[in-house]
PDB file of C-alpha atoms in Angstrom:
ATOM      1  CA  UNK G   1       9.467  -4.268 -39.521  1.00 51.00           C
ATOM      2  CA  UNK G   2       9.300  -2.998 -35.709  1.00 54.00           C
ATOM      3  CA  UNK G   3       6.617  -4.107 -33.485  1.00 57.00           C
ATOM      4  CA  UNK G   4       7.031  -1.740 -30.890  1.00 58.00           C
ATOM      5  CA  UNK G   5       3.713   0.319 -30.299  1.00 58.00           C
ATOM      6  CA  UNK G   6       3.863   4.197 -31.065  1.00 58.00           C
ATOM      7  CA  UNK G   7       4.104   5.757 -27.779  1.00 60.00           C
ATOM      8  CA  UNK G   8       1.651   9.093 -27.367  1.00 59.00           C
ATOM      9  CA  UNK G   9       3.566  12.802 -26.844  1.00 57.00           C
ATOM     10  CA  UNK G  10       0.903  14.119 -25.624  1.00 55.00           C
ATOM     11  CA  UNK G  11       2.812  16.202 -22.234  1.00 50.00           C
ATOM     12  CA  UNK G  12       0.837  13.625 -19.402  1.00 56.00           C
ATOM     13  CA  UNK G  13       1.400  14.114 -15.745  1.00 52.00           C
ATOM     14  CA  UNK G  14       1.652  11.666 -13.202  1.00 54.00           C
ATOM     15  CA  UNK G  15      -1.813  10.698 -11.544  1.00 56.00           C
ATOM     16  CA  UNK G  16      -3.240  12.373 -14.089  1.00 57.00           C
ATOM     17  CA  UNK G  17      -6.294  10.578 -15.469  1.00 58.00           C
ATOM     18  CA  UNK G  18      -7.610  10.079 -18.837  1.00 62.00           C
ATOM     19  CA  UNK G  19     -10.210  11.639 -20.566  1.00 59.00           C
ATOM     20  CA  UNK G  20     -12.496   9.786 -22.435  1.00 56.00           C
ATOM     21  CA  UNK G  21     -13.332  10.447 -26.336  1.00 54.00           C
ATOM     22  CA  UNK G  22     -16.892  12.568 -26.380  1.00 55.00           C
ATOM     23  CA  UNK G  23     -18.683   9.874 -28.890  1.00 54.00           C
ATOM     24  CA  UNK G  24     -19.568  12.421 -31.705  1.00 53.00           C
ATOM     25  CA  UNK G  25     -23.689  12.979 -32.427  1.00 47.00           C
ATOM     26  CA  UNK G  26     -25.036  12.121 -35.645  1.00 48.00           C
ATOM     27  CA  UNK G  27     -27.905  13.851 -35.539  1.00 49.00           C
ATOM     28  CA  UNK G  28     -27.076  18.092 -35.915  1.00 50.00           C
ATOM     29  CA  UNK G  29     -29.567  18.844 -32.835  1.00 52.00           C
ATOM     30  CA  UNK G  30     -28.096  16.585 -30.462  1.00 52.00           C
ATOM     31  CA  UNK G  31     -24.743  18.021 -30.790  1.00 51.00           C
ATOM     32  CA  UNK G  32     -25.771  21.848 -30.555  1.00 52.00           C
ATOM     33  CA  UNK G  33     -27.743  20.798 -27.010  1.00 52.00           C
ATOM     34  CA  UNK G  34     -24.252  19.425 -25.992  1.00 50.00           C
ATOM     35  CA  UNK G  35     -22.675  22.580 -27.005  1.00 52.00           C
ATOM     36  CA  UNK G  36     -25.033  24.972 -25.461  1.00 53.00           C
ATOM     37  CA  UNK G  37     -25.017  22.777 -21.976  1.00 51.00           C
ATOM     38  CA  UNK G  38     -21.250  22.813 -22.415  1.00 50.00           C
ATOM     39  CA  UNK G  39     -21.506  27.022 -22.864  1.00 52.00           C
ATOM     40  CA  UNK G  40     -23.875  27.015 -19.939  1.00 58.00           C
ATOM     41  CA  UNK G  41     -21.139  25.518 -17.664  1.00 66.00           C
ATOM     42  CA  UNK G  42     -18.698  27.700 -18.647  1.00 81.00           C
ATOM     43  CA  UNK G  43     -17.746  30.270 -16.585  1.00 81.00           C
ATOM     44  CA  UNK G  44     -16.395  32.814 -18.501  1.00 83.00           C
ATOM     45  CA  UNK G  45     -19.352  32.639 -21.376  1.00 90.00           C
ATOM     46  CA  UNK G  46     -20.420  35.754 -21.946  1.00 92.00           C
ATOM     47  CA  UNK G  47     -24.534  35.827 -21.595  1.00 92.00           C
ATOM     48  CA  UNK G  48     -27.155  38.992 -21.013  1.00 92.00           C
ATOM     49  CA  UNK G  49     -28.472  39.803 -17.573  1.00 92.00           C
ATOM     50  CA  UNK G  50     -31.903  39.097 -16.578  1.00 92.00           C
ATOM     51  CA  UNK G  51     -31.983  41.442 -13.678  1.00 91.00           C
ATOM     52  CA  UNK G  52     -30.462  44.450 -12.954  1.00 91.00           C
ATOM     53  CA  UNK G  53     -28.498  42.704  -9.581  1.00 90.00           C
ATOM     54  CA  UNK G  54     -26.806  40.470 -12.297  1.00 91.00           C
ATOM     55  CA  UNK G  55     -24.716  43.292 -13.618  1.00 93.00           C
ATOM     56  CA  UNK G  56     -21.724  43.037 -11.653  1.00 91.00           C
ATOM     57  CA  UNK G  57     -17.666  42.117 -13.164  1.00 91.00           C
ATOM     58  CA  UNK G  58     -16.399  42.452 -16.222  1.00 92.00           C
ATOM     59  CA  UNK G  59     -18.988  44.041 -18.881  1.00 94.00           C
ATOM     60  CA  UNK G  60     -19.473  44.713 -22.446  1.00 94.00           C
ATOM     61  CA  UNK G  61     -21.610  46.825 -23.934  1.00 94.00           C
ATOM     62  CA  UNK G  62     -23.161  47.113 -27.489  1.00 94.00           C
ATOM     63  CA  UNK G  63     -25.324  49.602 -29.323  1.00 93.00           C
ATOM     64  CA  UNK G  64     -27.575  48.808 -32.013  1.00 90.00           C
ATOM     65  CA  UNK G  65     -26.213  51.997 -34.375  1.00 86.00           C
ATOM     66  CA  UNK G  66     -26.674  51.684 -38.428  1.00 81.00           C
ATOM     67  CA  UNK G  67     -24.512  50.312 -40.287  1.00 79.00           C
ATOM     68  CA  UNK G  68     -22.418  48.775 -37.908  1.00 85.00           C
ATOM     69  CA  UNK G  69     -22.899  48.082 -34.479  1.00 90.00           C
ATOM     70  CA  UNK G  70     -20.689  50.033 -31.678  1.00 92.00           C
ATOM     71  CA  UNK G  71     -18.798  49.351 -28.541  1.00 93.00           C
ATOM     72  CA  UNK G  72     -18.322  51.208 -25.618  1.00 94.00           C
ATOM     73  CA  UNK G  73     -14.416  51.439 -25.363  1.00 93.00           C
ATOM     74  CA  UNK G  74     -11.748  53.183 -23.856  1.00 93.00           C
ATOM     75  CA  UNK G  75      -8.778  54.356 -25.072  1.00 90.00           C
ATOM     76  CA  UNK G  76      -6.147  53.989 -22.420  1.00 87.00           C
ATOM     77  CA  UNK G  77      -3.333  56.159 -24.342  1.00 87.00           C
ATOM     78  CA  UNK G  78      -5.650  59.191 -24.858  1.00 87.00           C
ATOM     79  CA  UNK G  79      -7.292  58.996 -22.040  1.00 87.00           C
ATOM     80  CA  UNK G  80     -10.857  58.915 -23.417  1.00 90.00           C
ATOM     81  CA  UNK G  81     -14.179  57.004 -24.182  1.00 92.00           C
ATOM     82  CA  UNK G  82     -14.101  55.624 -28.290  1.00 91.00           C
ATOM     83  CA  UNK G  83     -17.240  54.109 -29.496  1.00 92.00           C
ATOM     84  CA  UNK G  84     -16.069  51.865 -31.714  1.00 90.00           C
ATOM     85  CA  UNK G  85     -18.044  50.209 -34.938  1.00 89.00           C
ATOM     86  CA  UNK G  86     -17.524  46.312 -34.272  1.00 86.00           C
ATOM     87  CA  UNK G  87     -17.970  46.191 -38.325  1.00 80.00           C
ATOM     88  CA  UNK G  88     -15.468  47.922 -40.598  1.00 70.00           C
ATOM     89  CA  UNK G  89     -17.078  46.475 -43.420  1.00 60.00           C
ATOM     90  CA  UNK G  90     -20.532  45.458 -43.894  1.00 56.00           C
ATOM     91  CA  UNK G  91     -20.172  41.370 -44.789  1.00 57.00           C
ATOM     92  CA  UNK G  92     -22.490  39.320 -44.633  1.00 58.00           C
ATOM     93  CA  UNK G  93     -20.491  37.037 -42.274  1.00 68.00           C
ATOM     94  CA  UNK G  94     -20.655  39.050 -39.802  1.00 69.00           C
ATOM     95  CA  UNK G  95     -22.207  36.927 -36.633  1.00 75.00           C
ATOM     96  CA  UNK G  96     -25.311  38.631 -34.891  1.00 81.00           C
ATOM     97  CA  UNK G  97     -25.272  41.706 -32.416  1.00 79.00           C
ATOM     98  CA  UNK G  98     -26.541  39.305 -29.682  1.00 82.00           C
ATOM     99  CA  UNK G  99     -23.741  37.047 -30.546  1.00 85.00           C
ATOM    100  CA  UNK G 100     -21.088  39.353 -30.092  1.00 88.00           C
ATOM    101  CA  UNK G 101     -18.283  39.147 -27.534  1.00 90.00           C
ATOM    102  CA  UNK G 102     -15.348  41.371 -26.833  1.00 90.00           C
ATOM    103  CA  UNK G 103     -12.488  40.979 -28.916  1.00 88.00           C
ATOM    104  CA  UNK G 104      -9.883  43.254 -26.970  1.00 89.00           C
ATOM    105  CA  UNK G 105      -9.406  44.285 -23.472  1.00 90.00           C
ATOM    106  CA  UNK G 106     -10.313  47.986 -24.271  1.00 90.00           C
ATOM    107  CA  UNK G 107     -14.346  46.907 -24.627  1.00 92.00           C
ATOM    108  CA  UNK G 108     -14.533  45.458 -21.388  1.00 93.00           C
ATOM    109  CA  UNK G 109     -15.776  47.627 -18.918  1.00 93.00           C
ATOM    110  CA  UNK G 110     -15.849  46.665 -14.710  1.00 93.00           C
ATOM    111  CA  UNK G 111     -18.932  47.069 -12.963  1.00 93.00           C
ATOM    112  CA  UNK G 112     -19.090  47.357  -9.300  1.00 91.00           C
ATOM    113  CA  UNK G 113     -21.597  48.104  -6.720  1.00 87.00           C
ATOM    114  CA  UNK G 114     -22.099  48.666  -2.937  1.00 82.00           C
ATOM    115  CA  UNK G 115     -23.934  46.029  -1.131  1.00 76.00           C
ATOM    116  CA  UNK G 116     -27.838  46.401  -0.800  1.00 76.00           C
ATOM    117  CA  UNK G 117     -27.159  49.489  -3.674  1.00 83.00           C
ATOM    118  CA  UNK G 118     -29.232  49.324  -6.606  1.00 88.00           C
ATOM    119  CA  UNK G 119     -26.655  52.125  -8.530  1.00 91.00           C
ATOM    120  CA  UNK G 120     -23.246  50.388  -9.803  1.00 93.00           C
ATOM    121  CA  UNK G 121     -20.491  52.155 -11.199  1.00 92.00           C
ATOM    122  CA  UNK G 122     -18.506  51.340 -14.092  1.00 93.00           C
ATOM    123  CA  UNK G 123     -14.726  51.522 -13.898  1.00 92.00           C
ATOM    124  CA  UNK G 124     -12.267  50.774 -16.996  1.00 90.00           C
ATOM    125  CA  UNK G 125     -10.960  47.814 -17.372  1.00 83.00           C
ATOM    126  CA  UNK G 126      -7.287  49.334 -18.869  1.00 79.00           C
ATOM    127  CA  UNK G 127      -4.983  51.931 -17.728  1.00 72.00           C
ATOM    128  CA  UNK G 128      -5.402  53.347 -14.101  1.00 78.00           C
ATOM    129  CA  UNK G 129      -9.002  52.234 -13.550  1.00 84.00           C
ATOM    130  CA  UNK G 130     -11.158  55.536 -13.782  1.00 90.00           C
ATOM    131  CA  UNK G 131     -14.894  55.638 -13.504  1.00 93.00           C
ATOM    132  CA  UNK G 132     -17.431  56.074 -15.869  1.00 94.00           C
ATOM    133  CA  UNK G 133     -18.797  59.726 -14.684  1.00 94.00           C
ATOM    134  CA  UNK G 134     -21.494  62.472 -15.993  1.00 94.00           C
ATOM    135  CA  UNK G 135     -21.691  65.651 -15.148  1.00 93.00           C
ATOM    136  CA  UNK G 136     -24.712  67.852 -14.499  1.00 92.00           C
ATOM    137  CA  UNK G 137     -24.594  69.204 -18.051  1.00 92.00           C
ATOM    138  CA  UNK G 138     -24.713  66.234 -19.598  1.00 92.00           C
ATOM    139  CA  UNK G 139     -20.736  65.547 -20.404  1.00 93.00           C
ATOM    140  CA  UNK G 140     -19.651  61.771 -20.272  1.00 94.00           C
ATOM    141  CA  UNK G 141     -16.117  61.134 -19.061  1.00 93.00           C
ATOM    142  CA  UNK G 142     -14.160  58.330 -17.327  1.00 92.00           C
ATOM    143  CA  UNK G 143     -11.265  60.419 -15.600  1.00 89.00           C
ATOM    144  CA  UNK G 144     -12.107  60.097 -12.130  1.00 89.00           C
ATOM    145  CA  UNK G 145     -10.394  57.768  -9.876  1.00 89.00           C
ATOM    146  CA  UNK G 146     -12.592  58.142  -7.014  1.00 87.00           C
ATOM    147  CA  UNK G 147     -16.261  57.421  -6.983  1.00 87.00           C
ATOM    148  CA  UNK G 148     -19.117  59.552  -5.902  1.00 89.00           C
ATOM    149  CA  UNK G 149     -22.861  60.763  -6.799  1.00 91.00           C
ATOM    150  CA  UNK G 150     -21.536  61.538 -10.615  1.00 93.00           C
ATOM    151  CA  UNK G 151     -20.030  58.107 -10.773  1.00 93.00           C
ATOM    152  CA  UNK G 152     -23.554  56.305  -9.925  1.00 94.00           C
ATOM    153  CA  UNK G 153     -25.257  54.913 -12.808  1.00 95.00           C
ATOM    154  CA  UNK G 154     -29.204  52.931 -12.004  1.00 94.00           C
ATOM    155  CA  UNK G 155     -29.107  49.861 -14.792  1.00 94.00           C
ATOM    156  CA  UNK G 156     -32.618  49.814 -15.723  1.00 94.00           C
ATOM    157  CA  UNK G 157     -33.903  46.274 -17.625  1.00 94.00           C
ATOM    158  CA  UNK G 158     -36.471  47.431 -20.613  1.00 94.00           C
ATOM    159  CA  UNK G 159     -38.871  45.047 -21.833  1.00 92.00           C
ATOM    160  CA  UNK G 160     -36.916  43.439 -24.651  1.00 91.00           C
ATOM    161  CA  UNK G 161     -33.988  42.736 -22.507  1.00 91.00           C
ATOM    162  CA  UNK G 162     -32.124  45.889 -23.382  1.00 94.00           C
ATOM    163  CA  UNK G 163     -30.809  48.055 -20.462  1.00 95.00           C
ATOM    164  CA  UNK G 164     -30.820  52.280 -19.832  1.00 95.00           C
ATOM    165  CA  UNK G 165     -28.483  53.665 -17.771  1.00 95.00           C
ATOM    166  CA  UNK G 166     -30.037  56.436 -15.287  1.00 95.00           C
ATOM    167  CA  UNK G 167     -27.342  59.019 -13.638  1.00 94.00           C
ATOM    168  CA  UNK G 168     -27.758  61.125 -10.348  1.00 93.00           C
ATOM    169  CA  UNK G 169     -29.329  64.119 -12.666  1.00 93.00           C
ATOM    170  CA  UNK G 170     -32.325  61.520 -13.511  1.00 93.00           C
ATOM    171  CA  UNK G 171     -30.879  61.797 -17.254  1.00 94.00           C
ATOM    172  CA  UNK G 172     -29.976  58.906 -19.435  1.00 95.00           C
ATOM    173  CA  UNK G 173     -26.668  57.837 -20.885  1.00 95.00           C
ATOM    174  CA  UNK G 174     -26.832  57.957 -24.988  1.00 94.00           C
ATOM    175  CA  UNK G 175     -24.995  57.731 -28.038  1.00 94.00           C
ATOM    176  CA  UNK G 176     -25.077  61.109 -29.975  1.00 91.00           C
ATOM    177  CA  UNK G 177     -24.052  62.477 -32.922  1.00 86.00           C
ATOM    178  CA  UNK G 178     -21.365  65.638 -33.364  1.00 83.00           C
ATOM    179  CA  UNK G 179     -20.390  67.661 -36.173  1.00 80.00           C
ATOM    180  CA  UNK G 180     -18.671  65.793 -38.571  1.00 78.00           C
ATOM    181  CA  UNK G 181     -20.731  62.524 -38.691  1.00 79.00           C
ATOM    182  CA  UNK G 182     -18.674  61.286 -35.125  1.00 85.00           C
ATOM    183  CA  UNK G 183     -20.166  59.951 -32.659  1.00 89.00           C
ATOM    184  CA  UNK G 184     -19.951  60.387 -28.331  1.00 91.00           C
ATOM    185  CA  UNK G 185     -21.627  59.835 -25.290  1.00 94.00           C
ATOM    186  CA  UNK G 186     -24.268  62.182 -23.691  1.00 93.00           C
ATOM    187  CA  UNK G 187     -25.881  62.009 -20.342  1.00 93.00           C
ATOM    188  CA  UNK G 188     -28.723  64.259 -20.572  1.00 92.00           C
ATOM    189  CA  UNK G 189     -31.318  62.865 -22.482  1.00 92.00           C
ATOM    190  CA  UNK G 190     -34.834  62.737 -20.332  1.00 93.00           C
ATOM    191  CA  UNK G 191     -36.485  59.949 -22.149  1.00 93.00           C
ATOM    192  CA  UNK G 192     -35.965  56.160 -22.930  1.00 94.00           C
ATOM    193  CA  UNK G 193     -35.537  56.170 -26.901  1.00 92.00           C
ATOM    194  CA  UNK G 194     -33.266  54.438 -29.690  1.00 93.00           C
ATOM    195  CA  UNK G 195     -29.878  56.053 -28.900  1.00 93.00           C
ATOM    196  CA  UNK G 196     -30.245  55.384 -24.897  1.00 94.00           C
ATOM    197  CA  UNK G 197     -30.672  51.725 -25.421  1.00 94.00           C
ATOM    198  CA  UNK G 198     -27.615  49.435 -24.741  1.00 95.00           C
ATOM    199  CA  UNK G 199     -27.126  45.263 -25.163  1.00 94.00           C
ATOM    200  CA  UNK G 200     -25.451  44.422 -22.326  1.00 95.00           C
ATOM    201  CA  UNK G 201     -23.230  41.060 -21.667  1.00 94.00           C
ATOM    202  CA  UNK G 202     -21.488  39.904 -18.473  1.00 93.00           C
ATOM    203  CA  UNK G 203     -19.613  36.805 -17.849  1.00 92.00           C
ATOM    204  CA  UNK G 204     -21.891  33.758 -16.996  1.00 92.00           C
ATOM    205  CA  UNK G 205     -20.049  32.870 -13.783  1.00 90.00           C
ATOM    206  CA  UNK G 206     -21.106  36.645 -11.907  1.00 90.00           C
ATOM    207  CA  UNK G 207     -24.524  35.644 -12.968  1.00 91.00           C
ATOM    208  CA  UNK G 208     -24.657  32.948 -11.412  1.00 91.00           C
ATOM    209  CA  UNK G 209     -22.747  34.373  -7.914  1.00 88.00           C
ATOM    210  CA  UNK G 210     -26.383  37.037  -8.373  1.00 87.00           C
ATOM    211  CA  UNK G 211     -28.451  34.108  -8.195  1.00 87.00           C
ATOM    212  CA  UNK G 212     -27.219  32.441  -5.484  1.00 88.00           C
ATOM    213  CA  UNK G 213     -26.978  35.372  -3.496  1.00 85.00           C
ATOM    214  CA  UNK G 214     -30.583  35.873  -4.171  1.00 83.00           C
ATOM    215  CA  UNK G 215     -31.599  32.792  -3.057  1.00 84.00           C
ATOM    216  CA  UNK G 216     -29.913  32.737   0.019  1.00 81.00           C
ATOM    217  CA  UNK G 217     -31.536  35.908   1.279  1.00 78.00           C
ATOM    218  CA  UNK G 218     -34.889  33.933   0.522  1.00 77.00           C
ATOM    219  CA  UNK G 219     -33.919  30.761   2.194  1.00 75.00           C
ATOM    220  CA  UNK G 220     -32.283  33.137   5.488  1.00 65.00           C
ATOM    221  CA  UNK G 221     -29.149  31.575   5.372  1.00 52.00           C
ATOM    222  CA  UNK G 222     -27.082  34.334   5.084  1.00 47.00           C
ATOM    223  CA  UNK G 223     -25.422  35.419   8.434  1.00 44.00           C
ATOM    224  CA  UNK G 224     -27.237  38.940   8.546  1.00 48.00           C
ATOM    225  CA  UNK G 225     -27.895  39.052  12.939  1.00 52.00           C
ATOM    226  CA  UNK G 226     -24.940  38.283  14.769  1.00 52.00           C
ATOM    227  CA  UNK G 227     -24.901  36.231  18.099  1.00 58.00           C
ATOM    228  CA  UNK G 228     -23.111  38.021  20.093  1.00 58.00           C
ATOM    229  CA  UNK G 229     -23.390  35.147  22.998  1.00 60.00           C
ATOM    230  CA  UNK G 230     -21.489  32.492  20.618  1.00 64.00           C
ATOM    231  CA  UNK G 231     -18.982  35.408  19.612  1.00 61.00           C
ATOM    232  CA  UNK G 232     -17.740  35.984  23.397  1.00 62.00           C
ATOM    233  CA  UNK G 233     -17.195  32.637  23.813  1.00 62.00           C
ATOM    234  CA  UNK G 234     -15.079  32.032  21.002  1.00 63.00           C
ATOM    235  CA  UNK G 235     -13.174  35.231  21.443  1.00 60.00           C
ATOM    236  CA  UNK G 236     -13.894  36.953  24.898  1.00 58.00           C
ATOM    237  CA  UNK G 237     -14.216  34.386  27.216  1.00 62.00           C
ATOM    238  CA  UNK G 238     -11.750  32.813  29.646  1.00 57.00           C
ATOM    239  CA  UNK G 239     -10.971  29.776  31.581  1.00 57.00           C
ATOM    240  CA  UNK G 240     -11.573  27.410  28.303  1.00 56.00           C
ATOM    241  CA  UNK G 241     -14.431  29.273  26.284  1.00 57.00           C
ATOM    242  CA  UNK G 242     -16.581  29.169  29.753  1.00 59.00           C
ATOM    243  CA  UNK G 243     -18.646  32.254  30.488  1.00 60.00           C
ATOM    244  CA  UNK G 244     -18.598  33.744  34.040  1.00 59.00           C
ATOM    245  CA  UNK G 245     -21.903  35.065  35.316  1.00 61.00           C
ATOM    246  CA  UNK G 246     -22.861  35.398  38.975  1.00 64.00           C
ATOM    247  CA  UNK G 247     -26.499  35.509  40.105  1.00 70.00           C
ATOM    248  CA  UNK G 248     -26.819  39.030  40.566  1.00 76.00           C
ATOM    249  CA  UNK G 249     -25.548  40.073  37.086  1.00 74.00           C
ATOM    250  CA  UNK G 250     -28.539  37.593  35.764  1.00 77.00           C
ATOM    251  CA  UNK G 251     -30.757  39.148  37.864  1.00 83.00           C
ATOM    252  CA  UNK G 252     -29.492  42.571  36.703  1.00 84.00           C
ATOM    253  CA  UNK G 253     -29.879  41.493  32.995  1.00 83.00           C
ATOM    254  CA  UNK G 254     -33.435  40.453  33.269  1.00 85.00           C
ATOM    255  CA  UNK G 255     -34.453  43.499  35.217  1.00 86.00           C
ATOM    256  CA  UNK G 256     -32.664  45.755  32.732  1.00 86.00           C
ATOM    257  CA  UNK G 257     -34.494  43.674  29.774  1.00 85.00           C
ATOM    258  CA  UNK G 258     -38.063  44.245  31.627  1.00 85.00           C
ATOM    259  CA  UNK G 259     -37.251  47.629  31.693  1.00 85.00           C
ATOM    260  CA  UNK G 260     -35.871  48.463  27.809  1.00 83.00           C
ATOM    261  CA  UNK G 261     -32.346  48.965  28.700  1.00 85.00           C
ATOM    262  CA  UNK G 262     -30.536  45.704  28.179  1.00 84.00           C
ATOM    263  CA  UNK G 263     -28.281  47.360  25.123  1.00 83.00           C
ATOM    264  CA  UNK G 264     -26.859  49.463  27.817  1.00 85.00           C
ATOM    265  CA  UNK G 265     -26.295  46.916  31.058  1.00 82.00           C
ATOM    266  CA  UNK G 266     -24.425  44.989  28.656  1.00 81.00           C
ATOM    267  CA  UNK G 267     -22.259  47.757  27.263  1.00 81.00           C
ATOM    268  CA  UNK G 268     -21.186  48.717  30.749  1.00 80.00           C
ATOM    269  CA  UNK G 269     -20.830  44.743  32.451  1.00 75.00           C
ATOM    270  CA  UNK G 270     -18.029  44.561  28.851  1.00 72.00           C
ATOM    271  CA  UNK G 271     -16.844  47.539  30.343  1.00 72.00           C
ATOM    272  CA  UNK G 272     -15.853  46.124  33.591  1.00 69.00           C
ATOM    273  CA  UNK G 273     -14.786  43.096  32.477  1.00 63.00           C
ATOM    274  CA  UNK G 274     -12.500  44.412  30.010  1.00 58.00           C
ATOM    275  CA  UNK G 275     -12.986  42.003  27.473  1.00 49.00           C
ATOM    276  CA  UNK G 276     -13.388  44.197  24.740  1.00 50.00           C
ATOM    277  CA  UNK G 277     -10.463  47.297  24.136  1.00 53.00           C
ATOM    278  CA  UNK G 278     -12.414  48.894  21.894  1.00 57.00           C
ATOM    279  CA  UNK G 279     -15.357  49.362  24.382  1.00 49.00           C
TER     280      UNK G 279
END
């Protein structure tokens, strides 16, 4: 009988190093923390925003309708908005709404936004990328490929965690039925009710990019004033970063500072010194 060990085929690269066994909980609760820490850290989890400036990247959205709950899709081929039942059949192992995730590429939506907006728009995440639009009567369509006031939508957070969607018009987006028992989106319903309520998911890695944009605007350490002295020496200045001033352009500076004009001495000395083309 052989001796030699069995060698692993696991495909290992060189340098690579090994991963250590995860001991296995006994107990059901420890294991479940480990597995929600482990969902926490995962970028692409998909969790429900907490604040409107979390919606942002890929998004999926739900409505509670009876039976079966409904996605917001998009039907590249046709060229047209499907809401979808996410239930063909009532079972009951069908996970919860607030567990659901998108199973295809047509449910997932792409929100954008403007910096400092609070209005994002929501572009389709197949075919040519059109935007989510509604016109002033009330008719939801995503054939646009440019954005403007009709392609603005204000994501507004309702007390149980649910979100509206409010267009230019003031009007809310909803799910409404047509003749025949079908079902399609409407933007002209004036108040908050059942049908204009939408779960909302986004991927836990743009909520997270939210939140630490947030608190870097309330520590100050985002860049927002520029120093314009520490810019002209990197890029303007000559003779080894070293800034050339005379005594009588300092005395001009501070007289034109005393006397509310500064802006303009200094647009006029660039001027002259020709260190910026575009001036």
């Amino acid at each position: 009988m052989s001796t030699d060990k069995v060698r692993p085929t696991k495909l290992k690269f060189k340098g690579e190093k090994t991963r250590k066994k995860r001991r296995r909980d006994d107990e059901e609760g420890g294991s479940s923390k480990h597995r929600r820490v482990e969902e926490d850290d995962n970028p692409e989890t998909w969790v429900m925003p907490e604040t409107p400036a979390e919606i942002r990247g890929p998004t999926f959205m739900i409505h509670p309708s009876d039976p079966s709950p409904i996605s917001v899709n998009f039907d590249s081929t046709r060229n047209r908005i499907i809401l979808h039942p996410l239930d063909k059949e009532s079972t009951s192992e069908a996970p919860s709404l607030l567990d659901r995730v998108p199973t295809e590429v047509a449910q997932v939506w792409v929100t954008t936004r403007v910096a400092g907006s609070p209005t994002i728009n929501l572009r389709t995440g197949t075919g040519e990328g059109k935007f989510l639009s509604c016109d002033k009567h009330g008719i939801v369509s995503a054939d646009r490929e440019a954005r403007g006031p009709e392609e603005e939508w204000t994501p507004i957070i309702l007390p149980d965690g649910m979100i509206a969607f409010m267009n230019v018009y003031e009007n809310y987006l909803s799910v409404d039925e047509v003749a025949g028992g079908a079902l399609q989106l409407r933007g002209d319903s004036e108040e908050v009710g059942f049908r204009e309520r939408f779960w909302v998911k986004i991927q836990n890695k743009y909520k997270k990019e939210a939140h630490e944009e947030k608190k870097k605007r309330e520590d100050g350490s985002e860049l927002t004033v520029v120093d314009e002295a520490s810019v002209n020496r990197l890029h303007q200045a000559w003779g080894a970063g070293r800034s050339v001033t005379s005594s009588e352009d300092k005395k001009e500076l501070k007289r034109a500072q005393k006397e509310g004009r500064l802006a303009e001495v200094l647009l006029d000395r660039r001027s002259k010194l020709k260190s910026d083309r575009f001036c």
